[in-house]
XYZ file of C-alpha atoms in Angstrom:
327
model
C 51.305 -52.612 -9.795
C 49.040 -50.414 -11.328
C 45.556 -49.256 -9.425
C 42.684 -50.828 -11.651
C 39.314 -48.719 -11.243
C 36.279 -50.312 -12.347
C 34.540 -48.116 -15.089
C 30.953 -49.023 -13.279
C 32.413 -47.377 -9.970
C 34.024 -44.231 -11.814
C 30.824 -43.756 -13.286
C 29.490 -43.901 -9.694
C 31.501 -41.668 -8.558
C 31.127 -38.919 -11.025
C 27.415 -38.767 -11.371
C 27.310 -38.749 -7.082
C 30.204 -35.488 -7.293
C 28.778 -33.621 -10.602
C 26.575 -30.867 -9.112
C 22.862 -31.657 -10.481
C 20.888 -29.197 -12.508
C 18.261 -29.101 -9.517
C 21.190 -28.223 -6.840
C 22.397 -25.416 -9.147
C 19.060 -24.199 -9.426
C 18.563 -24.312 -5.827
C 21.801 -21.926 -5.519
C 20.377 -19.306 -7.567
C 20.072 -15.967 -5.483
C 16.794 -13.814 -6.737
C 17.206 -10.165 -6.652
C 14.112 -8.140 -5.397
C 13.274 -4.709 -6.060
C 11.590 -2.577 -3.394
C 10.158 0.487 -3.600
C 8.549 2.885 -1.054
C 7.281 6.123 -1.213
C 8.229 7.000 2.755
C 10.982 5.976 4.405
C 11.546 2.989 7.149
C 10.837 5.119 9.675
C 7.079 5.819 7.909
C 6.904 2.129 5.834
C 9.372 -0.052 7.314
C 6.587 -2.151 8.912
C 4.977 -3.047 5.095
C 8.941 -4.114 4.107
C 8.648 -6.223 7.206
C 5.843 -7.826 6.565
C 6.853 -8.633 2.749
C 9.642 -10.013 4.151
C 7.713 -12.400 6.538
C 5.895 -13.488 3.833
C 8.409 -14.389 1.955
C 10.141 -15.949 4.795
C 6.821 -18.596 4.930
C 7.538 -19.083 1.759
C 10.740 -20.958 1.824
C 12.708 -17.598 1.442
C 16.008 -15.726 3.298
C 17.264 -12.850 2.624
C 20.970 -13.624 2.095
C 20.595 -17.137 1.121
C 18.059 -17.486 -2.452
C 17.562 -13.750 -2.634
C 18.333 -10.318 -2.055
C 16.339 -7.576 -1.849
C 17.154 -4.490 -3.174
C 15.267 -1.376 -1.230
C 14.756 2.149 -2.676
C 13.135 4.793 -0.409
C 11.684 7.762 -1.771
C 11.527 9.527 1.450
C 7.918 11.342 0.688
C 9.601 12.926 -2.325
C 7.391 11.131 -4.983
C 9.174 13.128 -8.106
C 12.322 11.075 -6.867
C 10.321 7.306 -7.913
C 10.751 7.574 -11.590
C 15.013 7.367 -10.807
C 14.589 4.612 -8.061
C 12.893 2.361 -10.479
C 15.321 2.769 -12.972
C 17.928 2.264 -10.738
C 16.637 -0.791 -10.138
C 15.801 -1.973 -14.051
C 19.639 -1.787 -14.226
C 20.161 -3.607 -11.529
C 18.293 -6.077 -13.483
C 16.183 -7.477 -10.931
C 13.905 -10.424 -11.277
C 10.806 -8.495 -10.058
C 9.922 -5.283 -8.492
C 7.486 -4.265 -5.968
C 5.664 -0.962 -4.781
C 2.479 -0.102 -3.346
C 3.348 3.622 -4.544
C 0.809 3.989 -7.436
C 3.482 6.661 -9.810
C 5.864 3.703 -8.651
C 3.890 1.271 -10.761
C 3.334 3.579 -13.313
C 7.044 4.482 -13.810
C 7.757 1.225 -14.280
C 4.606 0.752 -16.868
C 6.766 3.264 -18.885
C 10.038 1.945 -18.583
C 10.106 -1.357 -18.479
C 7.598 -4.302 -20.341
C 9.634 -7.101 -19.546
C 10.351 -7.046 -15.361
C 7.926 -8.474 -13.949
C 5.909 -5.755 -11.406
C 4.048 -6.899 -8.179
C 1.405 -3.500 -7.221
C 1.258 -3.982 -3.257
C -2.307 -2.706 -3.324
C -2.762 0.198 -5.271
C -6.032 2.391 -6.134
C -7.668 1.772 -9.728
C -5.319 -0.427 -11.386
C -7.282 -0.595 -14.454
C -8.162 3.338 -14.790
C -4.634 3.978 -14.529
C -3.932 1.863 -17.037
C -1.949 -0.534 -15.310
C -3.578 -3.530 -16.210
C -5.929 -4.878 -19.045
C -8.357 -6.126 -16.198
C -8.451 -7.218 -12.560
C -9.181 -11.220 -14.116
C -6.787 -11.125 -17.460
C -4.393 -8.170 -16.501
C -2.012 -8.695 -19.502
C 1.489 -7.185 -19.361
C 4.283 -7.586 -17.138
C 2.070 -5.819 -14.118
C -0.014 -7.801 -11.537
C -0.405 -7.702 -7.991
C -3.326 -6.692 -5.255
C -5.635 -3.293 -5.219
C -6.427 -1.732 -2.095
C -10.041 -0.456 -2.899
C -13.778 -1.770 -3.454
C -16.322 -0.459 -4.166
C -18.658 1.744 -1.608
C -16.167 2.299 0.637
C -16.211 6.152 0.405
C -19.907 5.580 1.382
C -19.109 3.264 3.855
C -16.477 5.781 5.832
C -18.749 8.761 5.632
C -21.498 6.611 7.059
C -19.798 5.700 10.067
C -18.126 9.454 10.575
C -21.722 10.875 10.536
C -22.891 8.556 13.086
C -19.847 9.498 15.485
C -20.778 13.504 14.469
C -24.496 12.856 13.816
C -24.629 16.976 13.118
C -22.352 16.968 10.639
C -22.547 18.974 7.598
C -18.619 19.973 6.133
C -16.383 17.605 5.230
C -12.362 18.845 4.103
C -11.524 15.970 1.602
C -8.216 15.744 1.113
C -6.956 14.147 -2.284
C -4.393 14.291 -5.209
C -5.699 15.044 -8.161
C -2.641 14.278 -10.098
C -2.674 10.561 -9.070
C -4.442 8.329 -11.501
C -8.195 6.809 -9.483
C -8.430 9.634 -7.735
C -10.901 11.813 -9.994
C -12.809 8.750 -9.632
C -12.580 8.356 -6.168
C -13.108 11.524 -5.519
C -16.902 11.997 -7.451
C -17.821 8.419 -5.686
C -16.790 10.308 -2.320
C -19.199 13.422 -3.398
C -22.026 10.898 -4.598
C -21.945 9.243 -1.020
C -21.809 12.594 0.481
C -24.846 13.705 -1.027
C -27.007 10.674 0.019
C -25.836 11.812 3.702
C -26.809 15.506 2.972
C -22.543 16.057 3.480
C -21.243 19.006 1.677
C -17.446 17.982 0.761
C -14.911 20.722 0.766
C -12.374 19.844 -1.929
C -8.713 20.223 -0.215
C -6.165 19.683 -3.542
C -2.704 18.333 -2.633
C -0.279 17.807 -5.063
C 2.896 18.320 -2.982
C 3.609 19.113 0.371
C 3.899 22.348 0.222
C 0.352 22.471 -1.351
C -0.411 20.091 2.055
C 0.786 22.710 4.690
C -0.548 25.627 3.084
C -4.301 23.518 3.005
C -3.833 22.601 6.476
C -2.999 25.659 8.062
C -5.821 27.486 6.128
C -8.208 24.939 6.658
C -10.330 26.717 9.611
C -11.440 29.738 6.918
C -13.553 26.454 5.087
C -15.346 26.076 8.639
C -15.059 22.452 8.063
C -16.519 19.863 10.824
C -14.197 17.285 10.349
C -11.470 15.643 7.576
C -11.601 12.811 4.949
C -8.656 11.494 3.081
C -8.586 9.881 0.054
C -5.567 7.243 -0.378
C -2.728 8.875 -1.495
C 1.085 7.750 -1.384
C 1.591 12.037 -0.646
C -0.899 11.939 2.012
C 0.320 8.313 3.052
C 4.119 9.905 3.799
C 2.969 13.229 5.556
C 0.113 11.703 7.760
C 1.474 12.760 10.750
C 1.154 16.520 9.813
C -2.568 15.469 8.922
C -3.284 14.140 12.265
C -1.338 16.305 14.081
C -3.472 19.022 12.308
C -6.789 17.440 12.567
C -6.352 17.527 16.355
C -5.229 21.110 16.853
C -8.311 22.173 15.554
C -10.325 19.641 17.270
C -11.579 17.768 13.950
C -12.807 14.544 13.899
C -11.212 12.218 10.750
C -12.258 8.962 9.150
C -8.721 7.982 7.313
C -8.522 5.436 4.889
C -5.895 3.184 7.036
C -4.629 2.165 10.536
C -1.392 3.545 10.336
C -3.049 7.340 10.349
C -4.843 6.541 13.604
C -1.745 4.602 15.118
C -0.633 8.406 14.468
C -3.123 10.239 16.506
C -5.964 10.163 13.648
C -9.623 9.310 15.376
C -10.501 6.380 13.086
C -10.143 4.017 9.569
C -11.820 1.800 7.614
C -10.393 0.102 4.710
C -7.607 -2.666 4.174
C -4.337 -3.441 6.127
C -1.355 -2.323 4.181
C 0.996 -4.701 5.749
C -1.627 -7.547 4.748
C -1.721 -6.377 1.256
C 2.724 -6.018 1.423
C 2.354 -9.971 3.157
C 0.182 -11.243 0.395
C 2.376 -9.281 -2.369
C 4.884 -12.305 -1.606
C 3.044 -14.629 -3.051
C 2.911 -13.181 -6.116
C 6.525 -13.176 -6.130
C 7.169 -16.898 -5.009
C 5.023 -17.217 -8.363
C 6.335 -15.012 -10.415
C 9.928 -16.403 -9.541
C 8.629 -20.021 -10.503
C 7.867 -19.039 -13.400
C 4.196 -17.788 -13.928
C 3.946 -14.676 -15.700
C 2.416 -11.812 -14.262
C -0.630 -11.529 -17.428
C -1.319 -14.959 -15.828
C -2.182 -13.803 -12.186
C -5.196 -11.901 -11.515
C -5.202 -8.645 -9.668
C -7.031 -9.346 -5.908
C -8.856 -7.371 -4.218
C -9.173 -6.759 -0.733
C -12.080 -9.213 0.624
C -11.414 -8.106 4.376
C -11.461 -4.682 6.200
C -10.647 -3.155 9.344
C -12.337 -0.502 11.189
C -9.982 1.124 14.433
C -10.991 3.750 16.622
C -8.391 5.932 18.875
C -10.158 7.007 22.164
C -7.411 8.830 23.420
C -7.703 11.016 20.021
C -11.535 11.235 20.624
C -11.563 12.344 24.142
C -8.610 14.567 23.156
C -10.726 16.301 20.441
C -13.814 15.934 22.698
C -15.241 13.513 20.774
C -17.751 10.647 22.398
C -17.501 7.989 20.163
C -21.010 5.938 20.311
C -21.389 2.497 21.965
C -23.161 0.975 18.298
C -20.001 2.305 16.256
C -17.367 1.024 19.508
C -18.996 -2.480 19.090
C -18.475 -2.663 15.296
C -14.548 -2.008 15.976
C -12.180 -4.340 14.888
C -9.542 -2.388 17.494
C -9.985 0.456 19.936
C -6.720 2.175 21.247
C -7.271 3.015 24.851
């Protein structure tokens, strides 16, 4: 006798066995591009934190995508080759806070979408159109507002209320930081501060600043953000207290180092938020369509052991204003 099967029920059958279009979809692994300038041993906290936020998100590593990390070990001439690696890799998206990361991929690439984990002047460095309308395959978060130069040098004078020299160190070779650097000397001059203009393009320009630094008689050190200075702080810091010099550093992770204080925004905050833009971006939203952010909150952290180190007495008005005082 032959087996009769209703047409109704192999239809049923079918359309419950055919994989939908939405559970395909669902399958789809995302590939990730990461780049830092340090290594993990110097950055592997912001990758953790990008991670966590994409984890919130909905995403695992392994399961809808996989990220692909480049390290550039401090070595920022080896960035332009990491990002290519990874534009044959043909990722969906790439990420870096690094700002000749961003700009390597500028040059390379106008179709991968590029997530800046808070860089310095997006739009002087040509990176974007504008912070509201960026245009381009390039969005993401800055790092920096406006007055915060001011702001730092204000709260190192009231911890050295004598103070006269400042060592700045910068790179002038990194797009923003010309800029940065005359807002630093016009906030300086409103104090009656006298910067002392410390150059480094490499770090062998670094170490050779450093360890002729006491021949500029300076009374303490300022650092403008750098991705060079950013990979080498601990030679800062370590430097700063050898020759008993108080620092105002433009993040935590210099006085989590030894460095006597920071102001300015939480990296691993800006590398959290940065997976947002991705979630987006993987959805669907084009990067021209997601304004740039900038940093709304700030962090000021004080390292007592540094100051008493340096003999340093850090007043009870600046302690109060801390958001965290290592002990």
């Amino acid at each position: 006798m032959t087996n009769f099967v209703p047409c109704w029920l192999l239809a049923t059958v079918l359309l419950s066995t055919a994989p939908s279009a939405e559970g395909q979809q669902a399958k789809k692994v995302s590939r990730i591009g990461y780049v830092g300038a340090g290594s993990p041993a110097t950055a592997g906290h912001h990758a953790q934190a990008f991670v966590q936020g994409l984890r919130e998100l909905g995403y695992v590593e392994g399961q809808n995508i996989m990220i692909e990390y480049r390290w550039a070990e401090g070595k920022l001439e080896r960035l332009p080759a990491l990002v290519a690696d990874l534009i044959r890799l043909k990722v969906d998206v790439i990420v870096s806070s690094a700002t000749p990361a961003i700009r390597s991929a500028k040059e390379q690439t106008t179709t991968v979408p590029v997530v800046m984990a808070g860089v310095t002047d997006p739009v002087g460095s040509g990176f974007v159109t504008s912070l509201a309308r960026p245009g381009g395959n390039i969005t993401g978060l800055t790092h920096i507002s406006q007055d915060l130069s001011g702001k730092r040098l204000e709260l190192l004078k009231e911890v050295v209320p004598r103070l006269l020299r400042v060592a700045v160190f910068w790179n002038p070779n990194q797009p923003g930081q010309i800029p940065a650097y005359k807002e630093a000397q016009v906030a300086a001059q409103a104090l009656t501060l006298t910067l002392i203009s410390m150059e480094a393009r490499n770090r062998e320009d670094l170490e050779n600043l450093l360890s002729g630094m006491a021949k500029e008689r300076p009374q303490s050190i300022f650092e403008l953000a750098d991705p060079l200075l950013f990979a080498n702080r601990e030679l800062i810091t370590a430097s700063a207290a050898k020759n008993r010099l108080p620092a105002m550093y433009t993040f935590r992770e210099y006085v989590d180092a030894g460095g006597l204080m920071s102001y300015g925004t939480s990296f691993p905050a800006l590398f959290h938020r940065a997976a947002a833009y991705v979630d987006k971006i993987l959805k669907g939203t084009k990067p021209a369509e997601l304004p740039v952010e900038q940093p709304k909150k700030f962090e000021f952290v004080i390292n007592l052991k540094t100051a008493k180190q340096i003999g340093v007495t850090i007043p009870q008005s600046v302690l109060y204003r801390a958001d965290k005082v290592i002990k």
